[in-house]
XYZ file of C-alpha atoms in Angstrom:
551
model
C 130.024 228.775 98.268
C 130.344 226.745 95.353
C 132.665 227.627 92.592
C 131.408 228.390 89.137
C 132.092 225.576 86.528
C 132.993 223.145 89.820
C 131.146 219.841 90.982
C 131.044 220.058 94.776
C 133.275 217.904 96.716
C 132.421 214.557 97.891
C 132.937 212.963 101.249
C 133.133 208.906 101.839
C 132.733 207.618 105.035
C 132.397 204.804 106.469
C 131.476 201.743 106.371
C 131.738 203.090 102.472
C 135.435 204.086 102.630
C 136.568 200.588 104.024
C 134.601 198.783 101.132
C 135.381 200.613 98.017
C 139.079 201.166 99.323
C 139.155 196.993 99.902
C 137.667 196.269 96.100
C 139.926 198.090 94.345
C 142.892 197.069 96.203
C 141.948 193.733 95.792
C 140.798 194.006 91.973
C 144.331 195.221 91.439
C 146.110 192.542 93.638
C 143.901 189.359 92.340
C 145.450 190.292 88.669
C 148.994 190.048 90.348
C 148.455 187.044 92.385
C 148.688 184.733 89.520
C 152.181 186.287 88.557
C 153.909 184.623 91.912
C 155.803 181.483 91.719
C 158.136 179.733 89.219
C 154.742 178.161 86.862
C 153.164 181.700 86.720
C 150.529 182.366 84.552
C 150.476 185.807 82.311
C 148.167 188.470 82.099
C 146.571 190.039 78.845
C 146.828 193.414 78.751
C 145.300 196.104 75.867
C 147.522 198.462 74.350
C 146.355 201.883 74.138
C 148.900 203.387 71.560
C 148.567 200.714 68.813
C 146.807 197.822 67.546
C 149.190 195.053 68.426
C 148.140 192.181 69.896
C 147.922 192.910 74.073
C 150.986 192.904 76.525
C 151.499 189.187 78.071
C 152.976 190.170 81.408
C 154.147 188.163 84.696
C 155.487 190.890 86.197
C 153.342 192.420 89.310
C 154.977 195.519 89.010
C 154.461 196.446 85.628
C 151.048 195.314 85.464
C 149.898 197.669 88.293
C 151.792 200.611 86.431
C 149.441 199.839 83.361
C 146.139 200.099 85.316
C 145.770 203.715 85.388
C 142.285 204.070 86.779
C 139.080 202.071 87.850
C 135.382 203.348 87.044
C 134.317 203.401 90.747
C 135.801 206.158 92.213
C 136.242 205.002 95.611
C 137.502 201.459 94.397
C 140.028 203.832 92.256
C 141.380 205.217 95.111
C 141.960 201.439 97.001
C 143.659 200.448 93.455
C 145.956 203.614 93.101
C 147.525 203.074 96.436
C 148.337 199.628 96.064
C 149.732 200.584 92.269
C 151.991 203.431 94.372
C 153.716 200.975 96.637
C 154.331 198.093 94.132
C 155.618 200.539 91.470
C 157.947 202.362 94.424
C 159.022 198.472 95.159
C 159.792 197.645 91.526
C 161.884 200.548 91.475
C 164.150 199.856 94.177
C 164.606 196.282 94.402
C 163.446 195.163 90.677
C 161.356 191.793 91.863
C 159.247 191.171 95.019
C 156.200 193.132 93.893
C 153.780 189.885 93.484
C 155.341 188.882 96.417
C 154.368 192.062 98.527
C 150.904 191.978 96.878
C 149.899 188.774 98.240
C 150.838 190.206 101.899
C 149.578 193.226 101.830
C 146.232 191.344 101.153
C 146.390 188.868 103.252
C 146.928 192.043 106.062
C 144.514 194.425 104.907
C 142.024 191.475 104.611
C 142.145 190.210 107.873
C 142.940 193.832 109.263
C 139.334 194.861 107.700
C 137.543 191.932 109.804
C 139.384 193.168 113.202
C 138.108 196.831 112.718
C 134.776 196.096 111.756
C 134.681 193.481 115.053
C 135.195 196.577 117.074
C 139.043 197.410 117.061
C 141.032 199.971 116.746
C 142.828 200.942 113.817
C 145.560 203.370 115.708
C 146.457 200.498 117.897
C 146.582 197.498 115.288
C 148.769 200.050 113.241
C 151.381 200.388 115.724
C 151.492 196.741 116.867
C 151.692 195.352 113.151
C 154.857 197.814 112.528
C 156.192 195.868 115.852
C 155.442 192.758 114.347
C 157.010 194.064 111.069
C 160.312 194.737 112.438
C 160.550 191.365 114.165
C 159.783 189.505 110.702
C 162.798 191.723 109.015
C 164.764 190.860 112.304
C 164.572 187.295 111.177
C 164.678 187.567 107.677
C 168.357 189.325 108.238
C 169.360 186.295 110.566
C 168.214 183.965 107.985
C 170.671 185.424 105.197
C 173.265 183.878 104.116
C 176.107 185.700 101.371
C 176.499 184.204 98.324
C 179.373 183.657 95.876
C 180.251 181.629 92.756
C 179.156 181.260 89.840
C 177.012 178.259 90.176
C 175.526 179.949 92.784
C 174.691 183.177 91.424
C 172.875 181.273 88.670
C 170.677 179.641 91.195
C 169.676 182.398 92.620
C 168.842 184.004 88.917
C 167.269 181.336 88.373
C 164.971 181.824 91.364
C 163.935 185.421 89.675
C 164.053 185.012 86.151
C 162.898 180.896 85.810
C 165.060 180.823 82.814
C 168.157 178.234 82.523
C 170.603 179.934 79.771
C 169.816 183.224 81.149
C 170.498 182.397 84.486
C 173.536 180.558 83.866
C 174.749 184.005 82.056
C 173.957 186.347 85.121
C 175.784 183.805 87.108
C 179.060 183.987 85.147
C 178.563 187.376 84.203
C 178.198 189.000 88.167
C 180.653 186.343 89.381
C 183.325 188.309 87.035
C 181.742 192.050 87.506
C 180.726 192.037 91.300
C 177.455 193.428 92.667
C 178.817 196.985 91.527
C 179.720 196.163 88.114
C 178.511 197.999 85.022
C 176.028 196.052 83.281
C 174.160 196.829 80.083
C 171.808 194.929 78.928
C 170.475 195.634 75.258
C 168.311 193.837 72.854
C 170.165 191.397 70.558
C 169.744 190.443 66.729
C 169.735 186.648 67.138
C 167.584 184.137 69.019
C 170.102 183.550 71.570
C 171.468 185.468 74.149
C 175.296 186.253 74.703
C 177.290 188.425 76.558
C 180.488 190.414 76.469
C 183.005 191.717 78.526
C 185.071 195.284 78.682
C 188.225 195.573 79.487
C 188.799 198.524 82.141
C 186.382 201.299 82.357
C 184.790 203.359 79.731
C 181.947 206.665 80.124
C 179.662 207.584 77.331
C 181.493 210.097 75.217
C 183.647 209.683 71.758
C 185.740 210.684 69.887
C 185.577 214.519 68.532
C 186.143 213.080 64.860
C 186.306 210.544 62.635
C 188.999 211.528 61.358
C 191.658 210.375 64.639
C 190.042 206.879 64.008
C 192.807 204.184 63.200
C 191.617 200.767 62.865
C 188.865 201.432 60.431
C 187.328 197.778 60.771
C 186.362 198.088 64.221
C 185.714 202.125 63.970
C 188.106 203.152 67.359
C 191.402 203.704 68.390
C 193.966 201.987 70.568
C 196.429 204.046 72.766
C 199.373 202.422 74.232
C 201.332 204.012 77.815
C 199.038 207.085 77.471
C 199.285 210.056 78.505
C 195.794 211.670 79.512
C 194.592 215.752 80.357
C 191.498 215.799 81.954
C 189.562 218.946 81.517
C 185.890 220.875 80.987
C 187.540 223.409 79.274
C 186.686 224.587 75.933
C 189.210 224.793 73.141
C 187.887 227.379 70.704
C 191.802 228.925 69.605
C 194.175 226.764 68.457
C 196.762 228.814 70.510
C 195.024 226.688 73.166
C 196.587 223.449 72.045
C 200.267 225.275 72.385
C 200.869 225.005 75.648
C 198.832 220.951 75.609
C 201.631 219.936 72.836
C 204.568 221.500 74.046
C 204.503 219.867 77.708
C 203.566 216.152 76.548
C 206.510 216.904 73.744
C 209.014 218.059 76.507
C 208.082 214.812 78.765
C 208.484 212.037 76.049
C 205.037 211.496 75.634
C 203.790 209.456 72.447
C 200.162 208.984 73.143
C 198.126 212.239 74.551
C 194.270 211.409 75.096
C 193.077 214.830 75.427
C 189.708 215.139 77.732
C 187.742 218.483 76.498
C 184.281 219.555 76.471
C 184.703 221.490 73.306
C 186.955 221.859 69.933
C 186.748 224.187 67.908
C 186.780 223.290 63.643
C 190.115 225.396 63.601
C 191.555 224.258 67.027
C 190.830 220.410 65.845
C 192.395 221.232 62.065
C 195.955 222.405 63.864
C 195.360 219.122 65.629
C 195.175 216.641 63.384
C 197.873 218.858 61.406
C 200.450 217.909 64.306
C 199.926 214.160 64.520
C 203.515 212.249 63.679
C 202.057 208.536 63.745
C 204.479 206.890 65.508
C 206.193 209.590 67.240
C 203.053 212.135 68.644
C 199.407 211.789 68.693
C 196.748 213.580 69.906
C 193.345 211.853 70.332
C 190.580 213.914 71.507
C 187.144 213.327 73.508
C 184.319 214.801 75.080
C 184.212 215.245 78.819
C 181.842 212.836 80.179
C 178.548 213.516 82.190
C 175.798 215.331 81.020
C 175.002 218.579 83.469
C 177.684 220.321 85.569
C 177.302 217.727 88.328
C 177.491 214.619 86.474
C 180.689 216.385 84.896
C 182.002 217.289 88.181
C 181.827 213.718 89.126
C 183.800 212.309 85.645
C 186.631 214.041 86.231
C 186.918 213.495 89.614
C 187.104 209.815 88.882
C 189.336 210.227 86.144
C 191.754 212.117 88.299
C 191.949 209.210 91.212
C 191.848 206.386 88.466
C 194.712 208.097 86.036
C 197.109 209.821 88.735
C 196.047 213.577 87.254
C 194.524 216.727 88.083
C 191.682 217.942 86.365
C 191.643 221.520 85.040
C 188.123 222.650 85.617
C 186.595 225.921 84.165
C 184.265 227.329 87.436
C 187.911 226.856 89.210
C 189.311 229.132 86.629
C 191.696 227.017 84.974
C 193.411 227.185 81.689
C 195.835 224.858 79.857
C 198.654 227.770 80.123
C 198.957 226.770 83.465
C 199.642 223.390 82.378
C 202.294 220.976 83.867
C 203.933 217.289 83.669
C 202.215 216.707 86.645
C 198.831 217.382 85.845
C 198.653 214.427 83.344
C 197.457 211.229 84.382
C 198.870 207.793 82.615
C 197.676 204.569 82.100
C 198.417 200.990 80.676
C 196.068 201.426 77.349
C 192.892 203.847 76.860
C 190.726 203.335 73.881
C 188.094 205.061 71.935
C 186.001 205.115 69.236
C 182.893 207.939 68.261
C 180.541 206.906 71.299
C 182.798 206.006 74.685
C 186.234 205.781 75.348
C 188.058 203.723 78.348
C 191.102 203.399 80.729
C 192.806 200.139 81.094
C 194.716 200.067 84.033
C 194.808 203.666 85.371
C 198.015 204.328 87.219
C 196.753 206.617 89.921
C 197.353 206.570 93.510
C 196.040 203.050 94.626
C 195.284 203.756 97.898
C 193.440 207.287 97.366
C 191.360 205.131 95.263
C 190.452 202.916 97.796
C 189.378 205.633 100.050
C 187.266 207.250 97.695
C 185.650 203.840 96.563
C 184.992 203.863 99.904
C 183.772 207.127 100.482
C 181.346 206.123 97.339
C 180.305 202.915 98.796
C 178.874 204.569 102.295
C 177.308 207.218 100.321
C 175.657 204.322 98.160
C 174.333 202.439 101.601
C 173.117 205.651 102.926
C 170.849 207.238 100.129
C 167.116 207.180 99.964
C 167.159 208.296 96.919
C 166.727 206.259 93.907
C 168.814 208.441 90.969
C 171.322 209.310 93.233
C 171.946 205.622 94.541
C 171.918 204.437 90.659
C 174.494 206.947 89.549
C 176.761 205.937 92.743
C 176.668 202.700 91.716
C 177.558 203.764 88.276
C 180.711 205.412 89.279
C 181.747 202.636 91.873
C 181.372 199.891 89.041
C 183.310 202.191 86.736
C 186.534 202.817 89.289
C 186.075 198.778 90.436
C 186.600 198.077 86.642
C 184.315 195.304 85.734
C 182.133 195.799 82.462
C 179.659 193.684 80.143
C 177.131 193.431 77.971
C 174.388 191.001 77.954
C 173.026 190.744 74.623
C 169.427 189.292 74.944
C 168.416 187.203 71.868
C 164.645 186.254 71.032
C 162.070 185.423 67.902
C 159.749 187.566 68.075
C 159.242 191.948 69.206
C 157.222 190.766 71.884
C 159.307 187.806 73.054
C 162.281 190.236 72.904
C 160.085 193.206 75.296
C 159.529 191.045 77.721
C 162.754 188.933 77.769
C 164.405 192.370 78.514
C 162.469 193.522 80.945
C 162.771 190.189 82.792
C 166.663 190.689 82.674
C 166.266 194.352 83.453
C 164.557 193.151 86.920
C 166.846 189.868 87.116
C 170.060 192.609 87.054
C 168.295 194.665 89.823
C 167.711 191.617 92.239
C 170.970 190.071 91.553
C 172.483 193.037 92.610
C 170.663 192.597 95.665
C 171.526 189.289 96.569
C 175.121 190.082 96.461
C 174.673 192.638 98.741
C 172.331 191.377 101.524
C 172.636 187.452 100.587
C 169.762 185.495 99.881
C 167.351 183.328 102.327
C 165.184 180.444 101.673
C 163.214 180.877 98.347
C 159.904 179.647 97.974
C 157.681 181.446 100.543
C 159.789 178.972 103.356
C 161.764 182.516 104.595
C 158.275 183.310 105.827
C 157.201 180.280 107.458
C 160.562 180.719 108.972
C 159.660 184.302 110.730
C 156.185 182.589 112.398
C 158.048 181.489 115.798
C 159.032 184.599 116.433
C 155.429 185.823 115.816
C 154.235 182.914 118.012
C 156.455 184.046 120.547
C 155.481 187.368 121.231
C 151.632 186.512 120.472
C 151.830 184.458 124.013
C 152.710 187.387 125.193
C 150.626 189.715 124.305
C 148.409 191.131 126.457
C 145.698 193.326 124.990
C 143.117 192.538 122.348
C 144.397 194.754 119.469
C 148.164 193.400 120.329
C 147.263 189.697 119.783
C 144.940 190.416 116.893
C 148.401 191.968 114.796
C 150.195 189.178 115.399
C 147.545 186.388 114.809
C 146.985 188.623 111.964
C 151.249 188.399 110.865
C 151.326 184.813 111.401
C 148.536 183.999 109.037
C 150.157 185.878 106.555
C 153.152 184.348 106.984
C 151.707 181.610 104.922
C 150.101 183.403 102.029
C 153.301 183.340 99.461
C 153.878 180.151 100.191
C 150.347 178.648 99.407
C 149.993 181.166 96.185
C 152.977 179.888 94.752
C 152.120 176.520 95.560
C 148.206 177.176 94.438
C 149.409 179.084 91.182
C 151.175 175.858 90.367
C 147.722 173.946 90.321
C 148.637 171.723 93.370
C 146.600 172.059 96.901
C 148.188 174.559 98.897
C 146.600 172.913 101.944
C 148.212 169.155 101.472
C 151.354 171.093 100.962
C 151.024 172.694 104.107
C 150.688 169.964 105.893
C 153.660 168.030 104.246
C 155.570 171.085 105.477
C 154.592 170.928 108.802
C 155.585 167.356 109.315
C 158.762 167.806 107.582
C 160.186 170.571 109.769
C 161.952 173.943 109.459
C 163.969 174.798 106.432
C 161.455 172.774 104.326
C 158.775 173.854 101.616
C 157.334 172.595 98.192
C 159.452 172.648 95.200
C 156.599 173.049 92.594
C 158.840 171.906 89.730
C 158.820 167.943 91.285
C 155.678 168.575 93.210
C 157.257 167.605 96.139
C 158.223 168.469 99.763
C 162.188 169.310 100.018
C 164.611 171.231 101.734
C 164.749 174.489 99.927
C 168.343 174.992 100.654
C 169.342 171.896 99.447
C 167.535 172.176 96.798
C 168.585 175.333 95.877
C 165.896 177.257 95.980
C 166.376 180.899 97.368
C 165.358 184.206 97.557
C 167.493 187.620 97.607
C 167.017 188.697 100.921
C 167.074 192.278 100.336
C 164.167 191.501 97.764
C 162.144 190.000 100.613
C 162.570 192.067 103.005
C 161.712 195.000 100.863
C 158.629 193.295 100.330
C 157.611 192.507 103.504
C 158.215 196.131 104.797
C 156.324 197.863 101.606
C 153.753 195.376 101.862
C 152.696 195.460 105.932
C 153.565 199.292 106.449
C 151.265 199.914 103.610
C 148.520 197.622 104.991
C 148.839 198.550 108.257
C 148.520 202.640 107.014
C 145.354 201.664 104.499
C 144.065 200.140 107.132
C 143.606 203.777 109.091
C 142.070 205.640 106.226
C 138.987 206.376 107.761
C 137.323 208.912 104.667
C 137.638 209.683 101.252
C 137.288 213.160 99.647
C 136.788 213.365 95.795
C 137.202 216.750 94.936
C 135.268 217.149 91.654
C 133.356 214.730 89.018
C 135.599 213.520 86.255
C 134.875 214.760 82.804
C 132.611 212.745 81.106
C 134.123 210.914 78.164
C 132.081 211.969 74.691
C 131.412 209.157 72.346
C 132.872 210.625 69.013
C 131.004 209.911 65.975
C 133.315 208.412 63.025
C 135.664 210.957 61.569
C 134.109 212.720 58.614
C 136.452 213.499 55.346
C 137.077 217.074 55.252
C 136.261 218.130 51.734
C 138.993 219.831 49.843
């Protein structure tokens, strides 16, 4: 019985499924395409929010995320899936999305032709995910690791197609390593610069302006500190007793106090027992916002500094206090928004372990958030800090000049990790005797279609990249395959090279994330068999011109 107020459902099937599913998927896709390759063109896109003049975008994963919905609803639901998988992509690896749209095309496509010749969908499924792993088989024997800073720049270079920005990422992850903390923020000139941090710092200041001593550059430097690491709240000054009288009794010139509260009163008596150049007291906030991310600060701090960290849940106080309970270090700094440790004097090798611990956890999680804040505390303990400051004319040139770093960042990262492979679509090429291989022996129909399938596809970054560059993808083909392996078409000299030489290169784990998002996704579309709607959507009322309300 139908609900009152409801439309009824809606059932697709097919052939209607497979063709409204196919032109949104491909409406979505063909707006991408153009993105791939180092001469992309841009796409135009309206803003909703404001007047400005549209979005110019080259990025495939941002442009799906701004196509919210399509006015067929069965091409909708073709355009939403693809939109899912590049936007989960452009999460995890940053770059690869126009990439893995062209694939999952070129498989979908040809999967489409199969089906409707008769095959089956279960079957070509399962033999494309065989064919899948082989291709990410030899994509991972095709890596190579790279170091350097000229290197590093190529390969940024490769994502971002800009010189001087390149040529910073290269020097700037050849000092900070793949886990190094990198922010990257939106300048006030029309260059772009960078800057590096000393040590390690975490986002919380100082508790008052007042325990700021060089007043030109708003912080405070701290030589041979001591440090006490807490959660706890200080709300009685009788609290700070116990805090002054140890660090007195142990020589201690330089306390940096770690607390997640002070009191007005508490930090009065505090700044009332400063002796500059015999005792000082410099106070912060305990780093980490939630109990967890808290948990996690002072855990570091503990391993980096040498110290223990008196934690509230555990029941700690600072009457319990002892010399051995602070943690020391070369220099700490701070000023009203972070504060940092310059060479922590903890236990090197328990540090090691637990950067190692850290590390595994990293390689192991699914899980985007969690992965990002591992890497967060591993490039914190490793040390290595900057700031890319990205420079530009114009609000627009600056949006998208930061976003193109933003994903630049994430695929470096990548690279360093994994290594990088031939750039250029030539990876691909690279996988299709493998495919060739195991398509002579195949045996059954639905096999051998998968694979023909995979090897035609093989070729469809290449010749977009090459086709987006307004030369003829099949001349450059052909040059290829005369050439030999290794070779492709360097679109900048319009000619026929050997990518490595040439320095063209992708990061692996980039391409290999798009590969697997892009055929397990085609190869699952390609068994949706129906489509349910489950009620009309509202219509949309065409408002007449506000009226003025009279007074």
């Amino acid at each position: 019985m139908r609900q009152r107020g409801r439309q009824p459902q809606r059932v697709v099937f097919q052939p209607r499924t497979y063709r409204g599913f196919q032109r949104g998927a491909n409406q979505v896709i063909d707006a991408i395409r153009p993105t791939l390759g180092p001469r992309p063109r841009v796409v135009a896109i309206e803003r909703v929010l404001d007047e400005r003049m549209p979005e110019l975008l080259d990025d495939g994963g941002t442009i799906a995320k701004r196509i919210i919905a399509l006015g067929d609803r069965d091409e909708d639901i073709g355009a939403m899936f693809v939109r899912e998988f590049l936007g989960r992509l452009h999460e995890q690896a940053g770059d690869g999305t126009a990439t893995a749209a062209v694939l999952f095309q070129a498989v979908y496509n040809a999967g489409l032709h199969y089906l409707a010749a008769g095959g089956n969908a279960m079957r070509l499924q399962s033999y494309l995910e065989q064919g899948l792993q082989l291709i990410l088989d030899q994509l991972s024997a095709l890596s190579i690791m790279v170091t350097g800073k000229r290197n590093l720049a190529r390969v940024a270079e490769t994502i971002c197609y800009d010189a001087r920005l390149a040529e910073l990422f290269g020097e700037v992850f050849d000092i900070i390593g793949e886990f190094g903390r990198l922010e990257i923020r939106q300048g006030r000139s029309r260059e772009h610069r960078r800057e590096y941090v000393e040590g390690m710092y975490w986002e919380r200041g100082l508790m008052s302006a007042r325990m700021i001593d060089d007043h030109s550059r708003q912080r405070t430097e701290l030589e041979s500190p001591a440090i006490l690491i807490s959660d706890l709240e200080i709300d009685d000054p009788a609290h700070l007793f116990p805090i002054i009288v140890t660090a007195r009794q142990n020589g201690v010139r330089d306390l940096l106090l770690v607390a997640s509260r002070i009191s007005d009163r508490a930090l009065g008596v505090l700044m009332a027992n400063q002796k500059p150049g015999e005792f000082r007291v410099v106070a912060v906030t305990t780093p980490g916002y939630g109990q967890e991310a808290q948990m996690w600060s002072l855990e570091d701090l503990a391993l980096l500094t040498g110290g223990r960290a008196l934690v509230k849940a555990a029941g700690d106080t600072f009457e319990q206090i002892s010399a051995q309970d602070l943690g020391r270090a070369r220099r700490a700094w701070a000023d009203l928004h972070n504060f940092g440790i310059v060479g922590g004097k903890g236990d090197a090798r328990a540090l090691r372990r637990h950067i190692a611990t850290l590390r595994a956890a990293y390689a192991q999680s699914d899980n985007l958030v969690q992965a990002g804040k591992l890497r967060e505390r591993i490039g914190k303990l490793l040390g290595g800090s900057a700031t890319l400051w990205i420079g530009a004319t114009t609000e627009l040139e600056m949006e998208a000049t930061k976003a193109l770093a933003d994903r630049t960042a994430a695929a470096m990262r990548g690279a360093m990790m994994e290594g990088v492979v031939p750039g250029g679509g030539v990876a691909f090429l690279s996988c299709r005797p493998a495919l060739q291989e195991r398509l002579r022996q195949s045996t059954g129909d639905d096999e051998r279609a998968a694979f023909q399938i995979l090897l035609k596809a093989m070729e469809a970054p290449l010749r977009t990249i090459v086709a987006n560059a307004g030369c003829d993808a099949s001349e450059a083909m052909a040059q290829i395959r005369l050439a030999g392996a290794g070779y492709g078409f360097d679109v900048t000299t319009e000619q026929v090279v050997d990518v490595r030489e040439a320095g063209i290169v992708d990061a692996a784990g980039v391409m290999k994330g798009a590969a697997f998002v892009a055929i397990s996704s085609a190869a699952l579309a390609l068994t949706v068999d129906v489509i349910v709607h489950h009620r009309e959507p509202e219509r949309e009322f065409q408002h007449e011109p506000a009226r003025r309300k009279r007074l």
